[in-house]
CSV table of N, CA and C in Angstrom, one decimal:
chain,number,residue,atom,x,y,z
A,741,MET,N,22.5,-55.3,24.8
A,741,MET,CA,22.2,-53.9,24.6
A,741,MET,C,22.2,-53.5,23.2
A,742,ILE,N,23.2,-54.0,22.4
A,742,ILE,CA,23.2,-53.7,21.0
A,742,ILE,C,22.0,-54.3,20.3
A,743,HIS,N,21.6,-55.5,20.7
A,743,HIS,CA,20.4,-56.1,20.1
A,743,HIS,C,19.1,-55.2,20.3
A,744,ILE,N,19.0,-54.7,21.5
A,744,ILE,CA,17.8,-53.8,21.8
A,744,ILE,C,17.9,-52.5,21.0
A,745,THR,N,19.0,-52.0,20.9
A,745,THR,CA,19.2,-50.7,20.1
A,745,THR,C,18.8,-50.9,18.7
A,746,LEU,N,19.3,-52.0,18.1
A,746,LEU,CA,18.9,-52.4,16.7
A,746,LEU,C,17.4,-52.6,16.5
A,747,VAL,N,16.8,-53.3,17.4
A,747,VAL,CA,15.4,-53.5,17.3
A,747,VAL,C,14.6,-52.2,17.4
A,748,VAL,N,15.0,-51.4,18.4
A,748,VAL,CA,14.3,-50.1,18.6
A,748,VAL,C,14.5,-49.2,17.3
A,749,GLY,N,15.7,-49.2,16.8
A,749,GLY,CA,16.0,-48.4,15.6
A,749,GLY,C,15.2,-48.9,14.4
A,750,ALA,N,15.1,-50.2,14.2
A,750,ALA,CA,14.3,-50.8,13.1
A,750,ALA,C,12.8,-50.4,13.3
A,751,ALA,N,12.3,-50.5,14.5
A,751,ALA,CA,10.9,-50.2,14.8
A,751,ALA,C,10.6,-48.8,14.5
A,752,LEU,N,11.5,-47.8,14.9
A,752,LEU,CA,11.3,-46.4,14.6
A,752,LEU,C,11.3,-46.2,13.1
A,753,THR,N,12.2,-46.8,12.4
A,753,THR,CA,12.3,-46.7,10.9
A,753,THR,C,11.0,-47.1,10.3
A,754,LEU,N,10.5,-48.3,10.7
A,754,LEU,CA,9.2,-48.8,10.1
A,754,LEU,C,8.0,-48.0,10.5
A,755,VAL,N,8.0,-47.4,11.7
A,755,VAL,CA,6.9,-46.5,12.1
A,755,VAL,C,6.9,-45.3,11.2
A,756,GLY,N,8.0,-44.8,10.9
A,756,GLY,CA,8.1,-43.6,10.0
A,756,GLY,C,7.6,-43.9,8.6
A,757,CYS,N,7.7,-45.1,8.2
A,757,CYS,CA,7.2,-45.4,6.8
A,757,CYS,C,5.7,-45.1,6.6
A,758,GLY,N,5.0,-45.3,7.7
A,758,GLY,CA,3.5,-45.0,7.6
A,758,GLY,C,3.2,-43.6,7.4
A,759,PHE,N,4.1,-42.7,7.7
A,759,PHE,CA,3.9,-41.3,7.7
A,759,PHE,C,4.6,-40.6,6.5
A,760,ALA,N,5.3,-41.3,5.7
A,760,ALA,CA,6.0,-40.7,4.6
A,760,ALA,C,5.0,-40.2,3.5
A,761,ASP,N,5.0,-38.9,3.3
A,761,ASP,CA,4.1,-38.4,2.3
A,761,ASP,C,4.9,-38.3,0.9
A,762,ILE,N,4.2,-37.8,-0.1
A,762,ILE,CA,4.8,-37.8,-1.4
A,762,ILE,C,6.1,-36.9,-1.5
A,763,ARG,N,6.3,-36.0,-0.6
A,763,ARG,CA,7.5,-35.2,-0.7
A,763,ARG,C,8.6,-35.6,0.3
A,764,SER,N,8.5,-36.7,1.0
A,764,SER,CA,9.4,-37.2,2.0
A,764,SER,C,10.7,-37.6,1.3
A,765,PRO,N,11.9,-37.4,2.0
A,765,PRO,CA,13.1,-37.9,1.4
A,765,PRO,C,13.4,-39.3,1.7
A,766,VAL,N,12.5,-40.2,1.3
A,766,VAL,CA,12.6,-41.6,1.5
A,766,VAL,C,12.5,-42.2,0.1
A,767,PRO,N,13.0,-43.5,-0.1
A,767,PRO,CA,12.9,-44.1,-1.4
A,767,PRO,C,11.4,-44.1,-1.9
A,768,GLU,N,11.2,-44.0,-3.2
A,768,GLU,CA,9.9,-43.9,-3.8
A,768,GLU,C,8.9,-45.0,-3.3
A,769,PHE,N,9.4,-46.2,-3.2
A,769,PHE,CA,8.4,-47.3,-2.8
A,769,PHE,C,7.9,-47.1,-1.4
A,770,MET,N,8.5,-46.3,-0.6
A,770,MET,CA,8.1,-46.0,0.8
A,770,MET,C,7.1,-44.8,0.9
A,771,ARG,N,7.0,-44.0,-0.2
A,771,ARG,CA,6.2,-42.8,-0.1
A,771,ARG,C,4.7,-43.2,-0.4
A,772,ALA,N,3.9,-42.3,0.2
A,772,ALA,CA,2.4,-42.4,-0.1
A,772,ALA,C,2.2,-42.0,-1.5
A,773,LYS,N,1.2,-42.6,-2.1
A,773,LYS,CA,0.8,-42.3,-3.5
A,773,LYS,C,0.2,-40.9,-3.6
A,774,ALA,N,0.6,-40.2,-4.7
A,774,ALA,CA,0.0,-38.9,-4.9
A,774,ALA,C,-1.5,-39.0,-5.2
A,775,PRO,N,-2.3,-38.1,-4.6
A,775,PRO,CA,-3.7,-38.1,-4.9
A,775,PRO,C,-4.0,-37.9,-6.3
A,776,GLU,N,-5.1,-38.5,-6.8
A,776,GLU,CA,-5.5,-38.3,-8.2
A,776,GLU,C,-6.1,-36.9,-8.3
A,777,PRO,N,-5.9,-36.2,-9.4
A,777,PRO,CA,-6.5,-34.9,-9.6
A,777,PRO,C,-8.0,-35.1,-9.7
A,778,ALA,N,-8.7,-34.1,-9.3
A,778,ALA,CA,-10.2,-34.1,-9.4
A,778,ALA,C,-10.5,-34.1,-10.9
A,779,PRO,N,-11.6,-34.9,-11.3
A,779,PRO,CA,-12.0,-34.9,-12.7
A,779,PRO,C,-12.5,-33.5,-13.1
A,780,LEU,N,-12.2,-33.1,-14.3
A,780,LEU,CA,-12.6,-31.8,-14.8
A,780,LEU,C,-14.1,-31.8,-15.1
A,781,GLU,N,-14.7,-30.7,-14.7
A,781,GLU,CA,-16.1,-30.6,-15.0
A,781,GLU,C,-16.3,-30.5,-16.5
A,782,PRO,N,-17.5,-30.8,-17.0
A,782,PRO,CA,-17.7,-30.6,-18.4
A,782,PRO,C,-17.7,-29.1,-18.8
A,783,ALA,N,-17.3,-28.7,-20.0
A,783,ALA,CA,-17.2,-27.3,-20.3
A,783,ALA,C,-18.6,-26.7,-20.2
A,784,PRO,N,-18.7,-25.5,-19.6
A,784,PRO,CA,-19.9,-24.8,-19.4
A,784,PRO,C,-20.4,-24.1,-20.7
A,785,ASP,N,-21.7,-23.9,-20.8
A,785,ASP,CA,-22.3,-23.1,-21.9
A,785,ASP,C,-22.3,-21.6,-21.5
A,786,VAL,N,-21.2,-21.0,-21.7
A,786,VAL,CA,-21.0,-19.6,-21.2
A,786,VAL,C,-22.0,-18.6,-21.8
A,787,LYS,N,-22.3,-18.8,-23.1
A,787,LYS,CA,-23.2,-17.9,-23.7
A,787,LYS,C,-24.6,-18.0,-23.1
A,788,ARG,N,-25.1,-19.2,-22.8
A,788,ARG,CA,-26.4,-19.4,-22.1
A,788,ARG,C,-26.3,-18.8,-20.7
A,789,MET,N,-25.2,-19.0,-20.0
A,789,MET,CA,-25.1,-18.5,-18.6
A,789,MET,C,-25.2,-16.9,-18.6
A,790,LEU,N,-24.5,-16.3,-19.6
A,790,LEU,CA,-24.5,-14.8,-19.7
A,790,LEU,C,-25.9,-14.3,-20.1
A,791,LYS,N,-26.6,-15.0,-21.0
A,791,LYS,CA,-27.9,-14.6,-21.4
A,791,LYS,C,-28.8,-14.6,-20.2
A,792,GLU,N,-28.7,-15.6,-19.3
A,792,GLU,CA,-29.6,-15.7,-18.2
A,792,GLU,C,-29.2,-14.8,-17.0
A,793,LYS,N,-27.9,-14.6,-16.8
A,793,LYS,CA,-27.4,-13.8,-15.7
A,793,LYS,C,-26.3,-12.8,-16.1
A,794,LEU,N,-26.6,-11.9,-17.0
A,794,LEU,CA,-25.6,-10.9,-17.4
A,794,LEU,C,-25.3,-10.0,-16.2
A,795,ASP,N,-26.2,-9.8,-15.3
A,795,ASP,CA,-25.9,-9.0,-14.2
A,795,ASP,C,-24.9,-9.5,-13.2
A,796,SER,N,-24.5,-10.8,-13.4
A,796,SER,CA,-23.4,-11.3,-12.5
A,796,SER,C,-22.1,-10.9,-13.0
A,797,VAL,N,-22.0,-10.2,-14.2
A,797,VAL,CA,-20.7,-9.7,-14.7
A,797,VAL,C,-20.8,-8.2,-14.8
A,798,PHE,N,-21.9,-7.7,-15.4
A,798,PHE,CA,-22.0,-6.2,-15.5
A,798,PHE,C,-23.3,-5.7,-14.7
A,799,THR,N,-23.1,-4.6,-14.1
A,799,THR,CA,-24.3,-4.0,-13.4
A,799,THR,C,-25.3,-3.5,-14.4
A,800,ALA,N,-26.6,-3.6,-14.0
A,800,ALA,CA,-27.7,-3.1,-14.9
A,800,ALA,C,-27.5,-1.6,-15.3
A,801,ALA,N,-26.9,-0.8,-14.4
A,801,ALA,CA,-26.7,0.6,-14.6
A,801,ALA,C,-25.7,0.8,-15.7
A,802,SER,N,-24.8,-0.1,-16.0
A,802,SER,CA,-23.8,0.1,-17.0
A,802,SER,C,-24.3,-0.2,-18.4
A,803,GLN,N,-25.6,-0.7,-18.5
A,803,GLN,CA,-26.2,-0.9,-19.8
A,803,GLN,C,-25.3,-1.6,-20.8
A,804,PRO,N,-24.8,-2.8,-20.5
A,804,PRO,CA,-23.9,-3.4,-21.5
A,804,PRO,C,-24.5,-3.7,-22.8
A,805,THR,N,-23.8,-3.4,-23.9
A,805,THR,CA,-24.2,-3.7,-25.3
A,805,THR,C,-23.0,-4.4,-26.0
A,806,HIS,N,-23.3,-5.0,-27.1
A,806,HIS,CA,-22.3,-5.7,-27.9
A,806,HIS,C,-21.5,-6.7,-27.0
A,807,VAL,N,-22.2,-7.5,-26.2
A,807,VAL,CA,-21.5,-8.4,-25.3
A,807,VAL,C,-20.9,-9.6,-26.1
A,808,ARG,N,-19.7,-9.9,-25.8
A,808,ARG,CA,-18.9,-10.9,-26.5
A,808,ARG,C,-18.2,-11.8,-25.5
A,809,VAL,N,-18.1,-13.1,-25.8
A,809,VAL,CA,-17.5,-14.0,-24.9
A,809,VAL,C,-16.4,-14.9,-25.6
A,810,SER,N,-15.4,-15.3,-24.9
A,810,SER,CA,-14.4,-16.2,-25.4
A,810,SER,C,-14.8,-17.6,-25.1
A,811,GLU,N,-14.1,-18.6,-25.6
A,811,GLU,CA,-14.3,-20.0,-25.3
A,811,GLU,C,-13.8,-20.2,-23.8
A,812,PRO,N,-14.6,-21.1,-23.1
A,812,PRO,CA,-14.1,-21.4,-21.8
A,812,PRO,C,-12.8,-22.2,-21.8
A,813,ARG,N,-12.0,-22.0,-20.8
A,813,ARG,CA,-10.7,-22.7,-20.7
A,813,ARG,C,-10.6,-23.3,-19.2
A,814,PRO,N,-10.0,-24.4,-19.0
A,814,PRO,CA,-9.8,-24.9,-17.7
A,814,PRO,C,-9.1,-23.9,-16.8
A,815,ASN,N,-9.5,-23.7,-15.6
A,815,ASN,CA,-8.9,-22.8,-14.7
A,815,ASN,C,-7.6,-23.3,-14.2
A,816,LEU,N,-6.5,-22.6,-14.4
A,816,LEU,CA,-5.2,-23.1,-14.0
A,816,LEU,C,-4.9,-22.9,-12.5
A,817,ARG,N,-5.7,-22.1,-11.9
A,817,ARG,CA,-5.5,-21.8,-10.5
A,817,ARG,C,-6.4,-22.7,-9.5
A,818,GLY,N,-7.2,-23.5,-10.1
A,818,GLY,CA,-8.1,-24.3,-9.3
A,818,GLY,C,-9.1,-25.0,-10.1
A,819,PRO,N,-10.1,-25.6,-9.5
A,819,PRO,CA,-11.1,-26.3,-10.2
A,819,PRO,C,-12.0,-25.4,-11.0
A,820,GLY,N,-12.7,-25.9,-12.0
A,820,GLY,CA,-13.6,-25.1,-12.8
A,820,GLY,C,-13.1,-24.5,-14.1
A,821,TRP,N,-13.7,-23.5,-14.6
A,821,TRP,CA,-13.3,-22.9,-15.9
A,821,TRP,C,-13.2,-21.4,-15.8
A,822,THR,N,-12.6,-20.8,-16.8
A,822,THR,CA,-12.5,-19.4,-16.9
A,822,THR,C,-12.9,-19.0,-18.3
A,823,ALA,N,-13.4,-17.8,-18.5
A,823,ALA,CA,-13.7,-17.2,-19.8
A,823,ALA,C,-13.5,-15.7,-19.7
A,824,CYS,N,-13.5,-15.1,-20.9
A,824,CYS,CA,-13.3,-13.6,-20.9
A,824,CYS,C,-14.6,-13.1,-21.5
A,825,VAL,N,-15.1,-11.9,-21.0
A,825,VAL,CA,-16.3,-11.3,-21.5
A,825,VAL,C,-16.0,-9.8,-21.7
A,826,LYS,N,-16.5,-9.4,-22.9
A,826,LYS,CA,-16.3,-7.9,-23.3
A,826,LYS,C,-17.7,-7.3,-23.6
A,827,ALA,N,-17.8,-6.1,-23.3
A,827,ALA,CA,-19.0,-5.3,-23.6
A,827,ALA,C,-18.7,-3.8,-23.6
A,828,GLU,N,-19.5,-3.1,-24.4
A,828,GLU,CA,-19.5,-1.7,-24.4
A,828,GLU,C,-20.4,-1.2,-23.2
A,829,VAL,N,-19.9,-0.4,-22.3
A,829,VAL,CA,-20.6,0.0,-21.1
A,829,VAL,C,-20.6,1.5,-21.0
A,830,ILE,N,-21.5,2.0,-20.1
A,830,ILE,CA,-21.5,3.5,-19.8
A,830,ILE,C,-21.3,3.6,-18.3
A,831,SER,N,-20.9,4.8,-17.9
A,831,SER,CA,-20.7,5.1,-16.5
A,831,SER,C,-22.0,5.4,-15.8
A,832,VAL,N,-22.0,5.6,-14.5
A,832,VAL,CA,-23.2,6.0,-13.8
A,832,VAL,C,-23.6,7.4,-14.2
A,833,THR,N,-22.7,8.2,-14.7
A,833,THR,CA,-23.1,9.6,-15.1
A,833,THR,C,-23.6,9.6,-16.6
A,834,GLY,N,-23.6,8.4,-17.2
A,834,GLY,CA,-24.2,8.3,-18.6
A,834,GLY,C,-23.1,8.5,-19.7
A,835,LYS,N,-21.9,8.7,-19.3
A,835,LYS,CA,-20.8,8.8,-20.4
A,835,LYS,C,-20.3,7.4,-20.8
A,836,PRO,N,-20.1,7.2,-22.1
A,836,PRO,CA,-19.5,5.9,-22.5
A,836,PRO,C,-18.1,5.7,-21.9
A,837,LEU,N,-18.0,4.5,-21.4
A,837,LEU,CA,-16.7,4.0,-20.9
A,837,LEU,C,-15.9,3.2,-21.9
A,838,GLY,N,-16.5,2.9,-23.0
A,838,GLY,CA,-15.9,2.1,-24.0
A,838,GLY,C,-16.0,0.6,-23.7
A,839,THR,N,-15.1,-0.2,-24.3
A,839,THR,CA,-15.1,-1.6,-24.1
A,839,THR,C,-14.5,-2.0,-22.7
A,840,GLN,N,-15.2,-2.7,-21.9
A,840,GLN,CA,-14.7,-3.3,-20.6
A,840,GLN,C,-14.6,-4.8,-20.8
A,841,THR,N,-13.4,-5.3,-20.3
A,841,THR,CA,-13.2,-6.8,-20.4
A,841,THR,C,-13.0,-7.4,-19.0
A,842,TYR,N,-13.7,-8.5,-18.8
A,842,TYR,CA,-13.6,-9.2,-17.5
A,842,TYR,C,-13.3,-10.6,-17.7
A,843,ARG,N,-12.5,-11.2,-16.8
A,843,ARG,CA,-12.3,-12.6,-16.7
A,843,ARG,C,-13.3,-13.2,-15.7
A,844,ILE,N,-14.0,-14.2,-16.1
A,844,ILE,CA,-15.0,-14.8,-15.2
A,844,ILE,C,-14.5,-16.2,-14.8
A,845,GLU,N,-14.8,-16.6,-13.6
A,845,GLU,CA,-14.5,-17.9,-13.1
A,845,GLU,C,-15.8,-18.7,-12.9
A,846,ILE,N,-15.9,-19.9,-13.5
A,846,ILE,CA,-17.1,-20.7,-13.4
A,846,ILE,C,-16.8,-21.9,-12.7
A,847,SER,N,-17.6,-22.2,-11.6
A,847,SER,CA,-17.5,-23.3,-10.8
A,847,SER,C,-18.8,-24.0,-10.6
A,848,GLU,N,-18.9,-25.3,-10.9
A,848,GLU,CA,-20.1,-26.0,-10.7
A,848,GLU,C,-21.3,-25.4,-11.5
A,849,GLY,N,-21.0,-24.9,-12.7
A,849,GLY,CA,-22.0,-24.4,-13.6
A,849,GLY,C,-22.6,-23.0,-13.2
A,850,VAL,N,-21.8,-22.3,-12.3
A,850,VAL,CA,-22.3,-20.9,-11.9
A,850,VAL,C,-21.1,-20.0,-12.0
A,851,ILE,N,-21.4,-18.8,-12.4
A,851,ILE,CA,-20.3,-17.7,-12.4
A,851,ILE,C,-20.0,-17.4,-11.0
A,852,ALA,N,-18.8,-17.8,-10.5
A,852,ALA,CA,-18.4,-17.7,-9.1
A,852,ALA,C,-17.7,-16.4,-8.9
A,853,ASP,N,-17.0,-15.8,-9.9
A,853,ASP,CA,-16.2,-14.6,-9.6
A,853,ASP,C,-16.0,-13.9,-10.9
A,854,ARG,N,-15.7,-12.6,-10.9
A,854,ARG,CA,-15.4,-11.9,-12.0
A,854,ARG,C,-14.4,-10.8,-11.6
A,855,ARG,N,-13.4,-10.5,-12.5
A,855,ARG,CA,-12.5,-9.4,-12.2
A,855,ARG,C,-12.1,-8.8,-13.5
A,856,GLN,N,-11.8,-7.5,-13.4
A,856,GLN,CA,-11.3,-6.8,-14.6
A,856,GLN,C,-9.9,-7.4,-15.0
A,857,ILE,N,-9.7,-7.4,-16.3
A,857,ILE,CA,-8.4,-8.1,-16.7
A,857,ILE,C,-7.2,-7.2,-16.4
A,858,GLU,N,-6.1,-7.8,-16.3
A,858,GLU,CA,-4.8,-7.2,-16.0
A,858,GLU,C,-3.9,-7.3,-17.2
A,859,PRO,N,-2.9,-6.5,-17.4
A,859,PRO,CA,-2.0,-6.6,-18.6
A,859,PRO,C,-1.5,-8.0,-18.9
A,860,GLU,N,-1.3,-8.9,-17.9
A,860,GLU,CA,-0.7,-10.2,-18.1
A,860,GLU,C,-1.8,-11.2,-18.5
A,861,ASP,N,-3.0,-10.8,-18.4
A,861,ASP,CA,-4.1,-11.8,-18.8
A,861,ASP,C,-4.1,-12.2,-20.2
A,862,THR,N,-4.6,-13.3,-20.5
A,862,THR,CA,-4.6,-13.8,-21.9
A,862,THR,C,-5.9,-13.3,-22.6
A,863,CYS,N,-6.7,-12.6,-22.0
A,863,CYS,CA,-8.0,-12.1,-22.6
A,863,CYS,C,-7.7,-11.3,-23.8
A,864,THR,N,-6.6,-10.6,-23.9
A,864,THR,CA,-6.3,-9.7,-25.0
A,864,THR,C,-6.1,-10.5,-26.3
A,865,SER,N,-5.6,-11.8,-26.2
A,865,SER,CA,-5.4,-12.6,-27.3
A,865,SER,C,-6.5,-13.6,-27.7
A,866,GLU,N,-7.5,-13.6,-26.9
A,866,GLU,CA,-8.6,-14.5,-27.2
A,866,GLU,C,-9.5,-14.0,-28.3
A,867,SER,N,-10.2,-15.0,-28.9
A,867,SER,CA,-11.2,-14.6,-30.0
A,867,SER,C,-12.6,-14.7,-29.3
A,868,TYR,N,-13.4,-13.8,-29.7
A,868,TYR,CA,-14.7,-13.6,-29.1
A,868,TYR,C,-15.9,-13.8,-30.0
A,869,GLU,N,-17.0,-14.3,-29.5
A,869,GLU,CA,-18.2,-14.5,-30.2
A,869,GLU,C,-19.3,-13.7,-29.5
A,870,PRO,N,-20.2,-13.1,-30.3
A,870,PRO,CA,-21.4,-12.4,-29.6
A,870,PRO,C,-22.3,-13.4,-29.0
A,871,ILE,N,-23.0,-12.9,-27.9
A,871,ILE,CA,-23.9,-13.8,-27.3
A,871,ILE,C,-25.3,-13.6,-27.8
């Protein structure tokens, strides 16, 4: 009976080894290897992208002028890149709104998302170049 219990216990232990992921509380040599991070895309040409598709950031009605862009940075929240874009814009009623700044997310060479910056964004400390 003791022999059968030891064999079953050893078998269950070995079966569990095949399912040990990288966070399991087992010795390191028994854990699965951590997946390799995805390779970083080449840095996008943000200036060219904005010249071709400025309406993906600013509406045509806002008549953006003095458009400036920061250097692209790797996106810390996922794959792709981010950059900051500033422009002087007007409201739909024709009144100047002043400078508006947006953080854009670029994935696979396309502007995938844009959002107005928040106080904790790094866009306020970036350097900008005109497009």
